[in-house]
PDB file of C-alpha atoms (C1' of nucleotides) in Angstrom:
ATOM      1  CA  MET A 106      -2.767  -0.394  20.265  1.00  0.00           C
ATOM      2  CA  SER A 107      -4.713  -2.424  17.738  1.00  0.00           C
ATOM      3  CA  ASP A 108      -5.043   0.362  15.250  1.00  0.00           C
ATOM      4  CA  PHE A 109      -5.125   0.364  11.509  1.00  0.00           C
ATOM      5  CA  PHE A 110      -1.354  -0.049  11.457  1.00  0.00           C
ATOM      6  CA  ASP A 111      -1.222  -3.013  13.798  1.00  0.00           C
ATOM      7  CA  GLN A 112      -3.949  -4.681  11.794  1.00  0.00           C
ATOM      8  CA  VAL A 113      -1.868  -4.204   8.672  1.00  0.00           C
ATOM      9  CA  TYR A 114       1.196  -5.719  10.317  1.00  0.00           C
ATOM     10  CA  GLN A 115      -0.749  -8.730  11.533  1.00  0.00           C
ATOM     11  CA  VAL A 116      -2.201  -9.408   8.110  1.00  0.00           C
ATOM     12  CA  ALA A 117       1.165  -8.856   6.425  1.00  0.00           C
ATOM     13  CA  ARG A 118       2.763 -11.411   8.751  1.00  0.00           C
ATOM     14  CA  LYS A 119       0.053 -13.900   7.812  1.00  0.00           C
ATOM     15  CA  VAL A 120       1.065 -13.752   4.168  1.00  0.00           C
ATOM     16  CA  PRO A 121       2.612 -17.180   3.454  1.00  0.00           C
ATOM     17  CA  PRO A 122       6.128 -17.360   1.935  1.00  0.00           C
ATOM     18  CA  GLY A 123       6.084 -17.470  -1.845  1.00  0.00           C
ATOM     19  CA  ARG A 124       2.864 -15.473  -1.898  1.00  0.00           C
ATOM     20  CA  VAL A 125       2.142 -11.746  -2.152  1.00  0.00           C
ATOM     21  CA  THR A 126      -0.757  -9.447  -1.422  1.00  0.00           C
ATOM     22  CA  SER A 127      -1.707  -5.922  -2.348  1.00  0.00           C
ATOM     23  CA  TYR A 128      -2.173  -2.766  -0.271  1.00  0.00           C
ATOM     24  CA  GLY A 129      -5.752  -2.464  -1.452  1.00  0.00           C
ATOM     25  CA  ALA A 130      -6.515  -6.061  -0.488  1.00  0.00           C
ATOM     26  CA  ILE A 131      -5.325  -5.464   3.071  1.00  0.00           C
ATOM     27  CA  ALA A 132      -7.112  -2.110   3.293  1.00  0.00           C
ATOM     28  CA  SER A 133     -10.304  -3.679   2.006  1.00  0.00           C
ATOM     29  CA  TYR A 134      -9.860  -6.545   4.459  1.00  0.00           C
ATOM     30  CA  LEU A 135      -9.662  -4.012   7.275  1.00  0.00           C
ATOM     31  CA  GLY A 136     -12.825  -2.374   6.023  1.00  0.00           C
ATOM     32  CA  SER A 137     -11.398   0.690   4.263  1.00  0.00           C
ATOM     33  CA  PRO A 138     -10.940   0.030   0.534  1.00  0.00           C
ATOM     34  CA  GLY A 139      -9.705   3.558  -0.080  1.00  0.00           C
ATOM     35  CA  ALA A 140      -7.109   3.431   2.690  1.00  0.00           C
ATOM     36  CA  ALA A 141      -4.585   1.532   0.580  1.00  0.00           C
ATOM     37  CA  ARG A 142      -2.207   4.456   1.084  1.00  0.00           C
ATOM     38  CA  MET A 143      -2.281   3.847   4.817  1.00  0.00           C
ATOM     39  CA  VAL A 144      -1.143   0.283   4.277  1.00  0.00           C
ATOM     40  CA  GLY A 145       1.910   1.525   2.424  1.00  0.00           C
ATOM     41  CA  TRP A 146       2.562   4.116   5.085  1.00  0.00           C
ATOM     42  CA  ALA A 147       2.209   1.419   7.726  1.00  0.00           C
ATOM     43  CA  MET A 148       4.825  -0.638   5.910  1.00  0.00           C
ATOM     44  CA  ASN A 149       7.162   2.329   6.163  1.00  0.00           C
ATOM     45  CA  LYS A 150       6.660   2.383   9.895  1.00  0.00           C
ATOM     46  CA  SER A 151       7.021  -1.422   9.999  1.00  0.00           C
ATOM     47  CA  GLY A 152      10.750  -0.885  10.626  1.00  0.00           C
ATOM     48  CA  SER A 153       9.814   0.535  14.022  1.00  0.00           C
ATOM     49  CA  GLN A 154       7.953  -2.627  14.912  1.00  0.00           C
ATOM     50  CA  GLU A 155       9.712  -5.103  17.191  1.00  0.00           C
ATOM     51  CA  GLU A 156       8.313  -7.978  15.153  1.00  0.00           C
ATOM     52  CA  PHE A 157       9.559  -8.464  11.607  1.00  0.00           C
ATOM     53  CA  VAL A 158       7.034  -7.538   8.936  1.00  0.00           C
ATOM     54  CA  PRO A 159       7.422  -9.028   5.435  1.00  0.00           C
ATOM     55  CA  ALA A 160       6.796  -5.730   3.684  1.00  0.00           C
ATOM     56  CA  HIS A 161       8.389  -7.203   0.568  1.00  0.00           C
ATOM     57  CA  ARG A 162       5.345  -9.463   0.217  1.00  0.00           C
ATOM     58  CA  VAL A 163       3.095  -6.427  -0.079  1.00  0.00           C
ATOM     59  CA  VAL A 164       2.916  -4.768  -3.474  1.00  0.00           C
ATOM     60  CA  ASN A 165       0.453  -2.612  -5.326  1.00  0.00           C
ATOM     61  CA  ARG A 166      -2.558  -4.098  -7.082  1.00  0.00           C
ATOM     62  CA  ASN A 167      -0.516  -4.094 -10.299  1.00  0.00           C
ATOM     63  CA  GLY A 168       2.051  -6.540  -8.897  1.00  0.00           C
ATOM     64  CA  LEU A 169       4.657  -3.797  -9.106  1.00  0.00           C
ATOM     65  CA  LEU A 170       7.254  -3.358  -6.348  1.00  0.00           C
ATOM     66  CA  THR A 171       6.456   0.306  -5.844  1.00  0.00           C
ATOM     67  CA  GLY A 172       8.076   0.433  -2.401  1.00  0.00           C
ATOM     68  CA  LYS A 173      11.347  -1.269  -3.277  1.00  0.00           C
ATOM     69  CA  PHE A 174      13.182   2.042  -2.900  1.00  0.00           C
ATOM     70  CA  HIS A 175      12.205   2.164   0.752  1.00  0.00           C
ATOM     71  CA  PHE A 176      14.293  -0.881   1.599  1.00  0.00           C
ATOM     72  CA  ASP A 177      18.013  -0.764   2.356  1.00  0.00           C
ATOM     73  CA  THR A 178      18.601  -1.062  -1.365  1.00  0.00           C
ATOM     74  CA  PRO A 179      16.167  -1.118  -4.308  1.00  0.00           C
ATOM     75  CA  LYS A 180      17.220  -4.716  -4.949  1.00  0.00           C
ATOM     76  CA  THR A 181      16.436  -5.965  -1.443  1.00  0.00           C
ATOM     77  CA  MET A 182      12.727  -6.383  -2.116  1.00  0.00           C
ATOM     78  CA  GLU A 183      13.275  -8.214  -5.387  1.00  0.00           C
ATOM     79  CA  GLU A 184      15.861 -10.513  -3.856  1.00  0.00           C
ATOM     80  CA  LEU A 185      13.622 -11.382  -0.928  1.00  0.00           C
ATOM     81  CA  LEU A 186      10.761 -12.229  -3.274  1.00  0.00           C
ATOM     82  CA  GLU A 187      12.940 -14.263  -5.632  1.00  0.00           C
ATOM     83  CA  ASN A 188      14.380 -15.982  -2.574  1.00  0.00           C
ATOM     84  CA  GLU A 189      10.857 -17.210  -1.859  1.00  0.00           C
ATOM     85  CA  GLY A 190      10.382 -18.482  -5.387  1.00  0.00           C
ATOM     86  CA  ILE A 191       8.656 -15.412  -6.803  1.00  0.00           C
ATOM     87  CA  GLU A 192       9.863 -14.303 -10.216  1.00  0.00           C
ATOM     88  CA  VAL A 193      10.486 -10.570 -10.386  1.00  0.00           C
ATOM     89  CA  VAL A 194      11.458  -8.716 -13.557  1.00  0.00           C
ATOM     90  CA  GLU A 195      12.121  -4.988 -13.540  1.00  0.00           C
ATOM     91  CA  GLY A 196      10.269  -4.664 -10.237  1.00  0.00           C
ATOM     92  CA  GLN A 197       7.310  -6.496 -11.726  1.00  0.00           C
ATOM     93  CA  ILE A 198       6.115  -9.787 -10.214  1.00  0.00           C
ATOM     94  CA  GLN A 199       5.641 -12.515 -12.824  1.00  0.00           C
ATOM     95  CA  ASN A 200       2.454 -14.552 -12.552  1.00  0.00           C
ATOM     96  CA  PHE A 201       1.340 -12.070  -9.902  1.00  0.00           C
ATOM     97  CA  GLU A 202      -2.186 -13.339 -10.391  1.00  0.00           C
ATOM     98  CA  LYS A 203      -1.050 -16.798  -9.265  1.00  0.00           C
ATOM     99  CA  LYS A 204       1.123 -15.557  -6.397  1.00  0.00           C
ATOM    100  CA  PHE A 205      -1.565 -13.200  -5.173  1.00  0.00           C
ATOM    101  CA  TRP A 206      -2.825 -13.975  -1.674  1.00  0.00           C
ATOM    102  CA  ASP A 207      -6.109 -12.363  -0.721  1.00  0.00           C
ATOM    103  CA  PRO A 208      -6.603 -12.029   3.084  1.00  0.00           C
ATOM    104  CA  SER A 209     -10.342 -11.582   2.677  1.00  0.00           C
ATOM    105  CA  ALA A 210     -10.486 -14.918   0.876  1.00  0.00           C
ATOM    106  CA  GLU A 211      -7.791 -16.858   2.775  1.00  0.00           C
ATOM    107  CA  LEU A 212      -8.435 -15.517   6.260  1.00  0.00           C
ATOM    108  CA  ASP A 213     -12.145 -15.230   5.545  1.00  0.00           C
ATOM    109  CA  LEU A 214     -12.517 -12.201   7.809  1.00  0.00           C
ATOM    110  CA  GLU A 215     -11.355 -14.044  10.904  1.00  0.00           C
ATOM    111  CA  LEU A 216      -9.590 -10.990  12.295  1.00  0.00           C
TER     112      LEU A 216
ATOM    113  C1'  DT B  62      -2.616  23.616  16.359  1.00  0.00           C
ATOM    114  C1'  DA B  63      -3.363  23.057  11.536  1.00  0.00           C
ATOM    115  C1'  DG B  64      -1.766  21.478   7.282  1.00  0.00           C
ATOM    116  C1'  DC B  65       0.784  18.417   4.153  1.00  0.00           C
ATOM    117  C1'  DT B  66       2.329  14.231   2.735  1.00  0.00           C
ATOM    118  C1'  DG B  67       2.296   9.308   1.846  1.00  0.00           C
ATOM    119  C1'  DA B  68       5.259   2.138  -0.450  1.00  0.00           C
ATOM    120  C1'  DC B  69      -2.582   3.075  -3.534  1.00  0.00           C
ATOM    121  C1'  DG B  70      -6.918   2.507  -5.992  1.00  0.00           C
ATOM    122  C1'  DC B  71     -10.717   3.644  -8.747  1.00  0.00           C
ATOM    123  C1'  DC B  72     -13.588   6.984 -11.343  1.00  0.00           C
ATOM    124  C1'  DC B  73     -13.909  10.618 -14.580  1.00  0.00           C
ATOM    125  C1'  DT B  74     -12.379  13.435 -18.560  1.00  0.00           C
TER     126       DT B  74
ATOM    127  C1'  DC C  48      -6.084   4.228 -25.033  1.00  0.00           C
ATOM    128  C1'  DA C  49      -3.972   7.711 -21.708  1.00  0.00           C
ATOM    129  C1'  DG C  50      -3.783  11.191 -18.248  1.00  0.00           C
ATOM    130  C1'  DG C  51      -5.477  13.592 -14.238  1.00  0.00           C
ATOM    131  C1'  DG C  52      -8.022  14.010  -9.939  1.00  0.00           C
ATOM    132  C1'  DC C  53     -10.301  12.707  -5.731  1.00  0.00           C
ATOM    133  C1'  DG C  54     -10.874   9.618  -1.643  1.00  0.00           C
ATOM    134  C1'  DC C  55      -8.900   6.975   2.539  1.00  0.00           C
ATOM    135  C1'  DC C  56      -6.699   7.511   7.685  1.00  0.00           C
ATOM    136  C1'  DA C  57      -2.828   8.502  10.414  1.00  0.00           C
ATOM    137  C1'  DG C  58       1.707  10.117  11.243  1.00  0.00           C
ATOM    138  C1'  DC C  59       5.087  13.892  10.855  1.00  0.00           C
ATOM    139  C1'  DT C  60       6.714  18.928  10.394  1.00  0.00           C
TER     140       DT C  60
END
DNA sequence: TAGCTGACGCCCT
DNA sequence: CAGGGCGCCAGCT
């Protein structure tokens, strides 16, 4: 089971509330810097997972909510983030640099 | 079965 | 400074 996808889900679940990470960061953490696309694709499949996956805490390296349209409504992602104390304007996370949570740095490759 | 696409990222022109 | 193209791995048609 523990495939690229599962790894992504596990890391995504480890993202603390009020923090966000990027697809590339997760991909790099898993050992495939160029597989950022897979992370996004995994998020899409996250709905099939029995365990909830905070896909709203995963954005692109630009801090932009690129996948907000994949939620029930385009506003869902923004609301979830703002609900955690993250300021979002026009799908863009404010102070993204400060909210950014790097698994490679925080988890220190424990996985 | 083989090919295309996909919620990204970085390099090159 | 801006735009376009290639690379990544796996799932879906």
